[in-house]
Short mmCIF file of C-alpha atoms and ligand atoms in Angstrom, two decimals:
data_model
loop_
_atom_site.label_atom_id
_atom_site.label_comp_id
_atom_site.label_asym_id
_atom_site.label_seq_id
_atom_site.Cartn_x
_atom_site.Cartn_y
_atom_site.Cartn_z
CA UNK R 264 6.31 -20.71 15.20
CA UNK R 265 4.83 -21.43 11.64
CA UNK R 266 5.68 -18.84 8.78
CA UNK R 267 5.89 -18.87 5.34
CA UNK R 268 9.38 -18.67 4.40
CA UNK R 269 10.61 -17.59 1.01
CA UNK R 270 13.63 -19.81 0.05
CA UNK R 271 14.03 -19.52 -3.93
CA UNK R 272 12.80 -17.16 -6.74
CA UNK R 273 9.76 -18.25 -8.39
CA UNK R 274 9.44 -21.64 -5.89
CA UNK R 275 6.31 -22.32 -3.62
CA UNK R 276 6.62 -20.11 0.25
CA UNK R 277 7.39 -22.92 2.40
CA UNK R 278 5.26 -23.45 5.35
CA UNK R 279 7.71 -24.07 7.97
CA UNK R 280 8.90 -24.19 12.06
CA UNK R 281 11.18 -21.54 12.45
CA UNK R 282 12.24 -20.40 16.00
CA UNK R 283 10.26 -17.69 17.92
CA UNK R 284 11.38 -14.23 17.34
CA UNK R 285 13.57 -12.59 20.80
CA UNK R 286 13.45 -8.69 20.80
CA UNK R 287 16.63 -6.99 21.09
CA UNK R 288 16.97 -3.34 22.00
CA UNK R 289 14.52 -1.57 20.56
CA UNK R 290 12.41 -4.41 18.98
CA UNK R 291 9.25 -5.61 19.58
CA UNK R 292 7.60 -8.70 18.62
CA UNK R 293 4.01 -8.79 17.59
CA UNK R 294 1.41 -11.62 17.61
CA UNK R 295 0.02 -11.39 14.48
CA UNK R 296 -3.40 -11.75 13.63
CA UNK R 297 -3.46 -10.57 9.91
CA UNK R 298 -1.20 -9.77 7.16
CA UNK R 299 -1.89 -8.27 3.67
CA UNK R 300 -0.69 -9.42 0.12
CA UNK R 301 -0.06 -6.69 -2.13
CA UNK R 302 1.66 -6.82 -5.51
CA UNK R 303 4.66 -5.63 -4.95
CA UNK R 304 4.79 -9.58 -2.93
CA UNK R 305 4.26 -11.08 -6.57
CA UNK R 306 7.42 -8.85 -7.87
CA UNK R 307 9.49 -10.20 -4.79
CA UNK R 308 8.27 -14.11 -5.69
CA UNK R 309 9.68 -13.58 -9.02
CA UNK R 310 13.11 -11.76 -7.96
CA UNK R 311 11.88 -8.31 -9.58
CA UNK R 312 12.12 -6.86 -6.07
CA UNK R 313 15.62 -8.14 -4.69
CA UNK R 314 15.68 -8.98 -1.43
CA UNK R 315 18.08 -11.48 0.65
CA UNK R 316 17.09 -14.94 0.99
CA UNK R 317 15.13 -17.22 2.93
CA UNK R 318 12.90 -14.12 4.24
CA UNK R 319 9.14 -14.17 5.17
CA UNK R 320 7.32 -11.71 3.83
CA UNK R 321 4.17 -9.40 4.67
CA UNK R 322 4.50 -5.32 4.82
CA UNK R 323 0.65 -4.80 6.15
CA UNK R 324 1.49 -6.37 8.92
CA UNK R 325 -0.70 -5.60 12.80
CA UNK R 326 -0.80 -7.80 15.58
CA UNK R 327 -0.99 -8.05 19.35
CA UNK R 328 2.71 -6.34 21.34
CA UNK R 329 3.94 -9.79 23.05
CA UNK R 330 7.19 -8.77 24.16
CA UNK R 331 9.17 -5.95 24.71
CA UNK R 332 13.48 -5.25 24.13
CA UNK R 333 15.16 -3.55 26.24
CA UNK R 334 15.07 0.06 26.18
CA UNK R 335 11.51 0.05 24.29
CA UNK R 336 9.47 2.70 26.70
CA UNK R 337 6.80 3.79 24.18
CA UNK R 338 4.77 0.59 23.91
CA UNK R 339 3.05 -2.04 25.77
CA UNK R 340 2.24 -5.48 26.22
CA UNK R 341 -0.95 -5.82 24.60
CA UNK R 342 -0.92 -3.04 22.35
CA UNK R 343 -2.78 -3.21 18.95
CA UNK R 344 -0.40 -1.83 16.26
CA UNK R 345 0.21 -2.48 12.62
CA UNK R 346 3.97 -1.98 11.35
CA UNK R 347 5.07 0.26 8.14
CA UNK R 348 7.17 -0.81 5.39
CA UNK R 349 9.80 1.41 6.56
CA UNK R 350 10.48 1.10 10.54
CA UNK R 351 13.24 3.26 11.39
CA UNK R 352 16.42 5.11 9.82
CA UNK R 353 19.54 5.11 11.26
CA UNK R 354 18.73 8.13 12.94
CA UNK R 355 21.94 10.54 12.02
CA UNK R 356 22.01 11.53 8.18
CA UNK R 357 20.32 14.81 6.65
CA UNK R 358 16.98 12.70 6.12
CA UNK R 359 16.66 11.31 9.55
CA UNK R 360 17.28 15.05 11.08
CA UNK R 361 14.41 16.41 8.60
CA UNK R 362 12.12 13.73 9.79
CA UNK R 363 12.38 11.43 6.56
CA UNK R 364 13.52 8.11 7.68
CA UNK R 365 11.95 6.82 4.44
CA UNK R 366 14.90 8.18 2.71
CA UNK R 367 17.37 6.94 5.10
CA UNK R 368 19.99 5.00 2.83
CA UNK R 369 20.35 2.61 6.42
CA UNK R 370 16.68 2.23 6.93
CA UNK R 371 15.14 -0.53 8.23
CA UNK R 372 12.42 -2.69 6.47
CA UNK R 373 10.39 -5.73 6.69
CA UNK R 374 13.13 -6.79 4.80
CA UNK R 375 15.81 -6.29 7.58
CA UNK R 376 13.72 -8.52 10.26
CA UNK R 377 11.12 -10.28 8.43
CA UNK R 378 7.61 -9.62 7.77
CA UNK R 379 4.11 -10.81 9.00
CA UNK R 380 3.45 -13.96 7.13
CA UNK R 381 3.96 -15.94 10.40
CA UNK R 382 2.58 -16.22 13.86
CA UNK R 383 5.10 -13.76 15.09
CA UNK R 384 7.00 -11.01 13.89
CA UNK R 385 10.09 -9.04 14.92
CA UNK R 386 9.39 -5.19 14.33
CA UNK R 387 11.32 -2.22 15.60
CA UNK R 388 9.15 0.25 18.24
CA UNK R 389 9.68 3.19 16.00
CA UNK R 390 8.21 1.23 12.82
CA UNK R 391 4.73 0.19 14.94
CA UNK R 392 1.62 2.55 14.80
CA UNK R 393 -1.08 1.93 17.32
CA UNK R 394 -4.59 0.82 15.94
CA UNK R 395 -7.62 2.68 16.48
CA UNK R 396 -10.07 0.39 18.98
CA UNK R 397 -12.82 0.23 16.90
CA UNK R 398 -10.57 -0.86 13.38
CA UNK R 399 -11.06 -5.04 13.35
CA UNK R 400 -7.25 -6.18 12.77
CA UNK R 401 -8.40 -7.67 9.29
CA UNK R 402 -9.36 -4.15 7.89
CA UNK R 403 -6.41 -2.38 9.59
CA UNK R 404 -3.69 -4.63 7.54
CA UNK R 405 -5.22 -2.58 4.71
CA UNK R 406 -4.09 0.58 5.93
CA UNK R 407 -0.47 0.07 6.10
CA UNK R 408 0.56 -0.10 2.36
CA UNK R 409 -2.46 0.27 0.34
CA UNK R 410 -4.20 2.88 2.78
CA UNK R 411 -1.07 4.64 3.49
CA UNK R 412 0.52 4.44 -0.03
CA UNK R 413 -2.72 6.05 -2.11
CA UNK R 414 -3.29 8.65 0.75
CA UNK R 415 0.41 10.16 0.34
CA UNK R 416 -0.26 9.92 -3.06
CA UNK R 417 -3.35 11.74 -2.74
CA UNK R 418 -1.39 14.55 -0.48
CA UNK R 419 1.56 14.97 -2.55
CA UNK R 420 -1.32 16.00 -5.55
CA UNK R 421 -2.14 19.21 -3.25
CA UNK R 422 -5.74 18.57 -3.22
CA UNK R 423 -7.56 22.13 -2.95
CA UNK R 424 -11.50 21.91 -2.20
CA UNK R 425 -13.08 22.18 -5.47
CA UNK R 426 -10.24 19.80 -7.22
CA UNK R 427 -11.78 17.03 -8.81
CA UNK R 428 -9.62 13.67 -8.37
CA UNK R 429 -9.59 10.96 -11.35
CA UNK R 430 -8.13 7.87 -9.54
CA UNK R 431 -6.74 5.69 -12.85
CA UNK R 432 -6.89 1.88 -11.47
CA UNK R 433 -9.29 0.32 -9.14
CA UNK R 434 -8.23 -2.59 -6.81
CA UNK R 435 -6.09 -3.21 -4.06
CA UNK R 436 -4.88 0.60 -3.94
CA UNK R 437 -7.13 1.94 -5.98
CA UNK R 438 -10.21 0.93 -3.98
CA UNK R 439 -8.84 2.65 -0.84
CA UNK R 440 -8.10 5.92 -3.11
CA UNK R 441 -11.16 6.50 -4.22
CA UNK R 442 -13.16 5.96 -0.61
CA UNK R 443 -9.88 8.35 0.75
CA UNK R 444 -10.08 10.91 -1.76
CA UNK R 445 -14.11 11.11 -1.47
CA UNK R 446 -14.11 11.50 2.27
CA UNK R 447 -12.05 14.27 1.82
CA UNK R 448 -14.65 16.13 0.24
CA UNK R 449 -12.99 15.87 -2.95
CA UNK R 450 -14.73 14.93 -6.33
CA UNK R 451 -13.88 11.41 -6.98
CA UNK R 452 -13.59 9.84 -10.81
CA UNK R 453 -12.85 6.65 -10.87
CA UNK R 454 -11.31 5.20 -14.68
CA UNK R 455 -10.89 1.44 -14.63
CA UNK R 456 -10.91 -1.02 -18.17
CA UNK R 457 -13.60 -3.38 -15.73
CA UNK R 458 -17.66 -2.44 -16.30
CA UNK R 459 -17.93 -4.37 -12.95
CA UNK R 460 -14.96 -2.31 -11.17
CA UNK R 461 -16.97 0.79 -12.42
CA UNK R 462 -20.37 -0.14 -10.55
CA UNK R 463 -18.18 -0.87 -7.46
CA UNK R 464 -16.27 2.36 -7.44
CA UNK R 465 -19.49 4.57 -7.27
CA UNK R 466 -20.95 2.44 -4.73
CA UNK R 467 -17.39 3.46 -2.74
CA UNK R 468 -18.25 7.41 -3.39
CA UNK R 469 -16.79 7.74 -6.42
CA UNK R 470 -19.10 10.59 -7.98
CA UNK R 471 -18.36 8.89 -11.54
CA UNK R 472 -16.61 6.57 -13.11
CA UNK R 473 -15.65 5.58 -16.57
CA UNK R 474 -13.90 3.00 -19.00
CA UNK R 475 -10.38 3.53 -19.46
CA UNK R 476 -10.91 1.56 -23.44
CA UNK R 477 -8.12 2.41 -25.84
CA UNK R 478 -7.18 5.17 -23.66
CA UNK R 479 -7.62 6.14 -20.19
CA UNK R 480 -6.64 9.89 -21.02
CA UNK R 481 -9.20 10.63 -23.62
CA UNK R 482 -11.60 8.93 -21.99
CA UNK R 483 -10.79 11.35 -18.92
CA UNK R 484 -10.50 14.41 -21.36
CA UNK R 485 -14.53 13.65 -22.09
CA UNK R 486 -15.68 13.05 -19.05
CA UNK R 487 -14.75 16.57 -18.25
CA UNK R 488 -10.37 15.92 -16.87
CA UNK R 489 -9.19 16.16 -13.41
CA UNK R 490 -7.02 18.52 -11.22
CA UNK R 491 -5.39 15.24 -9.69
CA UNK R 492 -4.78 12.12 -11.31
CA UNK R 493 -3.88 9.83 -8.96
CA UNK R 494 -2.60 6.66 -11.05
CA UNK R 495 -2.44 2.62 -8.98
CA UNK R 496 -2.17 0.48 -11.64
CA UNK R 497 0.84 -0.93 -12.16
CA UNK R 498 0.66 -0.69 -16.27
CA UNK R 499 2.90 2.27 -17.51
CA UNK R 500 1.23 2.78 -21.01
CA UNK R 501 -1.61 3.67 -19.30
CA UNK R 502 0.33 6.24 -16.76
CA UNK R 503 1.58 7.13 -20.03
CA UNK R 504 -1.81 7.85 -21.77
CA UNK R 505 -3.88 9.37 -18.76
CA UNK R 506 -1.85 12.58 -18.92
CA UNK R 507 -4.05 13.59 -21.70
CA UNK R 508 -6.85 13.79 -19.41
CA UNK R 509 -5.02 16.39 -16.81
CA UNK R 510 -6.86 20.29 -16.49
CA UNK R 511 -4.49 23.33 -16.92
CA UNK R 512 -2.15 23.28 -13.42
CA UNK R 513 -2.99 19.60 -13.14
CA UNK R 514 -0.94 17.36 -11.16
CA UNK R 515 -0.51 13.61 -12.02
CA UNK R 516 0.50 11.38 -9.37
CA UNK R 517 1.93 7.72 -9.69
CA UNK R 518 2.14 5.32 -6.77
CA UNK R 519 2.36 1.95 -8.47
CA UNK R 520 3.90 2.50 -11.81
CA UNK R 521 6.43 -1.10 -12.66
CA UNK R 522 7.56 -0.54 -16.27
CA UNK R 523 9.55 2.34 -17.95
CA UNK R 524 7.67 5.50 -18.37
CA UNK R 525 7.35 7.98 -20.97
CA UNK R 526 4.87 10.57 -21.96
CA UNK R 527 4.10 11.35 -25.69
CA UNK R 528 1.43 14.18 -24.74
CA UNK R 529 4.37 16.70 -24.26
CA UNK R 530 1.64 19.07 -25.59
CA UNK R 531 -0.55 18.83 -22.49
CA UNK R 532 2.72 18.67 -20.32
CA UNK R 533 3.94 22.23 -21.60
CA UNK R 534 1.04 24.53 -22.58
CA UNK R 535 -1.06 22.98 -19.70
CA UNK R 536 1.77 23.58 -17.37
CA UNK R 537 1.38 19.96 -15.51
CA UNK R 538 3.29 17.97 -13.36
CA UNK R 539 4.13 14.56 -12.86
CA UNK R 540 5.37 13.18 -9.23
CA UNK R 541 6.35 9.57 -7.81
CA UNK R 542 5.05 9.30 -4.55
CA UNK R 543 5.38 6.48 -1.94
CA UNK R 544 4.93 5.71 2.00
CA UNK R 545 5.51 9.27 3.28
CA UNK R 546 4.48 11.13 6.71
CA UNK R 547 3.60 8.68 9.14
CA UNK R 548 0.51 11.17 9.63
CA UNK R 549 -0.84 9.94 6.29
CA UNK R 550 -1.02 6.47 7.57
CA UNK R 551 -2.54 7.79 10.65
CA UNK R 552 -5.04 9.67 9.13
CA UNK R 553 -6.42 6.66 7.41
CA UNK R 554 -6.42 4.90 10.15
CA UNK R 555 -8.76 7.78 12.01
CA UNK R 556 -11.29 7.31 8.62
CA UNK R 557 -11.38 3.60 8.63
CA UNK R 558 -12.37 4.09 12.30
CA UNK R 559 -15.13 6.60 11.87
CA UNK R 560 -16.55 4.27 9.19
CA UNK R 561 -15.39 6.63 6.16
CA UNK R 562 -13.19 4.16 4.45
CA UNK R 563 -13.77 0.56 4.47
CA UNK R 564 -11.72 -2.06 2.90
CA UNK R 565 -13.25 -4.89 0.90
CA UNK R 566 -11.29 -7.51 1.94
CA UNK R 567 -11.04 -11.67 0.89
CA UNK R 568 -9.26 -13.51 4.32
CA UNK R 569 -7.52 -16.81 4.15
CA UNK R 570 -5.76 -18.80 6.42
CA UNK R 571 -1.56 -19.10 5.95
CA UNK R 572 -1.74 -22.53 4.31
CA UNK R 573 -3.33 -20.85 1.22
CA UNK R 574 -0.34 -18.11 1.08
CA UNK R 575 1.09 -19.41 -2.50
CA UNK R 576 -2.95 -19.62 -3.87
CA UNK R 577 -3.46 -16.03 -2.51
CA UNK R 578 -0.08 -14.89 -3.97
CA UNK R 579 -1.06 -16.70 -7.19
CA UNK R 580 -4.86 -14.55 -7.17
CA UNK R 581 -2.70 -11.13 -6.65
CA UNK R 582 -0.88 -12.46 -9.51
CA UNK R 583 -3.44 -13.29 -11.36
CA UNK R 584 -5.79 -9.89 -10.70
CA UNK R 585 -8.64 -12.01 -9.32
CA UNK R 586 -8.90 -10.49 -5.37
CA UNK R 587 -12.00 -8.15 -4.89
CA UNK R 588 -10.06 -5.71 -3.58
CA UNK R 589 -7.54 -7.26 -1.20
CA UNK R 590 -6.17 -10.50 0.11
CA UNK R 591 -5.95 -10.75 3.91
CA UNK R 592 -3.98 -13.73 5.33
CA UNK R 593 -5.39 -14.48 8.61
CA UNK R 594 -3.28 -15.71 11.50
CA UNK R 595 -5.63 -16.22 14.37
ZN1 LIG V 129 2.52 -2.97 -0.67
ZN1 LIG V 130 19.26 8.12 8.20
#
């Protein structure tokens, strides 16, 4: 099979024949039909997220079921499914028995078997989610980090009806935030530095949206604040500064932060009685769940597709912050 195979740090993804994946017990492989890029695939191109080498890469994977390994009994041949950055835990430590695999110190990623940039992938069964019948497999690769990602983000926040939502950051994530948080009812602000991202956001059901400037958090503070701030870019100042812009009991919520944080508004921290939470992939029902709204034609992904050849040129837009909102790589 083709696949793009990382071999060195901060070198082109080789195009290559590799051999076609075999299931063993408990695997599955897939034939893919599209793959996402995120960011976090520019911070593994430049070595800032380690990971053992050659590997190919791709964590919104979905694809066709192919084959089956031995002992697999929940899926089939044919089955639509999309696979999540984490597949499976080792199944026996505290986390596994709660029903956290994610935490699982043995877990198994895309970086175990390989991901989707290639014509087949290896996945485990307990890593595959099946896709809605009416989700096209281009807008379903969406789902499984950026969909997933901002919608446990947007849980862990404890969204109450009546909250209003700021969402700090629109693009790959923040594009799916903003259509999840607004078809949960939920007031939707969207603050991005772009007059262009702005426009866009309301035309996704944002109710408002305003220009970070200077700073996101005062310019949050005057457009009224927000119960939830749900922050997906990746720059750490302006995690930082957006605090500002939290109401009494607010709750602000990172999913994408990459630099080291700190807060200087320990004002609005204490006598506003905030809090600040990480969040990440987390109940498999939050990946589900957007699944179920990109189906009933609540949330729709703006996507840009390309074929595999172009996977350094789509890597190098990511980079670059140029893909309205996020970069499919076909494989069919
Ligand atoms: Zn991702
Ligand atoms: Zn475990």
């Amino acid at each position: 099979m083709r696949a793009a195979v990382i071999t060195r740090i901060d070198s082109p993804w080789e195009l290559r024949d590799v051999p076609d994946p075999t299931p063993g017990p408990g695997q599955v492989v897939l034939r893919m039909h599209a793959s996402g890029m995120c960011f976090s695939d520019v911070l593994v191109h430049h070595g800032l997220w380690p990971v053992p080498l050659p590997i190919v890469a791709g964590h919104e994977p979905v694809g066709e079921i192919v084959a089956l390994g031995p002992g697999v009994t929940r899926l089939r041949v044919g089955d639509r499914v999309g696979v999540s950055w984490l597949q499976k835990g080792e199944g026996r430590c505290t986390e596994c028995q709660s029903g956290r695999p994610l935490h699982c110190a043995d877990g198994q990623t895309w970086m175990n078997l390989g991901g989707g940039n290639a014509e087949y992938m290896l996945a485990w069964e307990a890593g595959c989610t099946l896709l809605p019948a009416a989700l096209s497999y281009q807008d379903a690769a969406v789902a499984f980090c950026a969909g997933f990602t901002t919608m446990s983000g947007l849980r862990r926040g404890n969204p109450r009806p009546g909250d209003r939502v700021a969402v700090l950051g629109v693009g790959g994530l923040g594009h799916m935030a903003v259509q999840l948080s607004a078809a949960l009812g939920l007031e939707t602000l969207a603050i991005t530095s772009s007059p262009d991202k702005a426009k866009y956001a309301k035309q996704l059901g944002a109710t408002d949206a305003v220009l970070a400037g200077d700073d996101p958090g005062k310019a949050l503070a005057d457009a009224g604040g927000a119960d939830i701030v749900l922050t997906t870019t990746t720059s750490a100042e302006q995690v930082n500064q957006v605090l500002s812009g939290l109401r009494y009991g607010g709750r602000l919520v990172t999913v994408g932060i990459t630099g080291p944080l700190h807060f200087d508004d320990t004002t609005t921290l204490l006598f506003k009685q905030c809090s600040i939470k990480g969040a990440t992939h987390d109940n498999r029902g939050d990946l589900v769940e957007v699944l179920d709204l990109m189906a009933a034609g609540k949330v729709t992904p703006r996507i840009e597709t390309y074929p595999l050849t172009q996977v350094n040129s789509v890597r190098d837009r990511v980079e670059a912050g140029l893909v309205r909102y996020r970069a499919i790589v076909e494989l069919d």
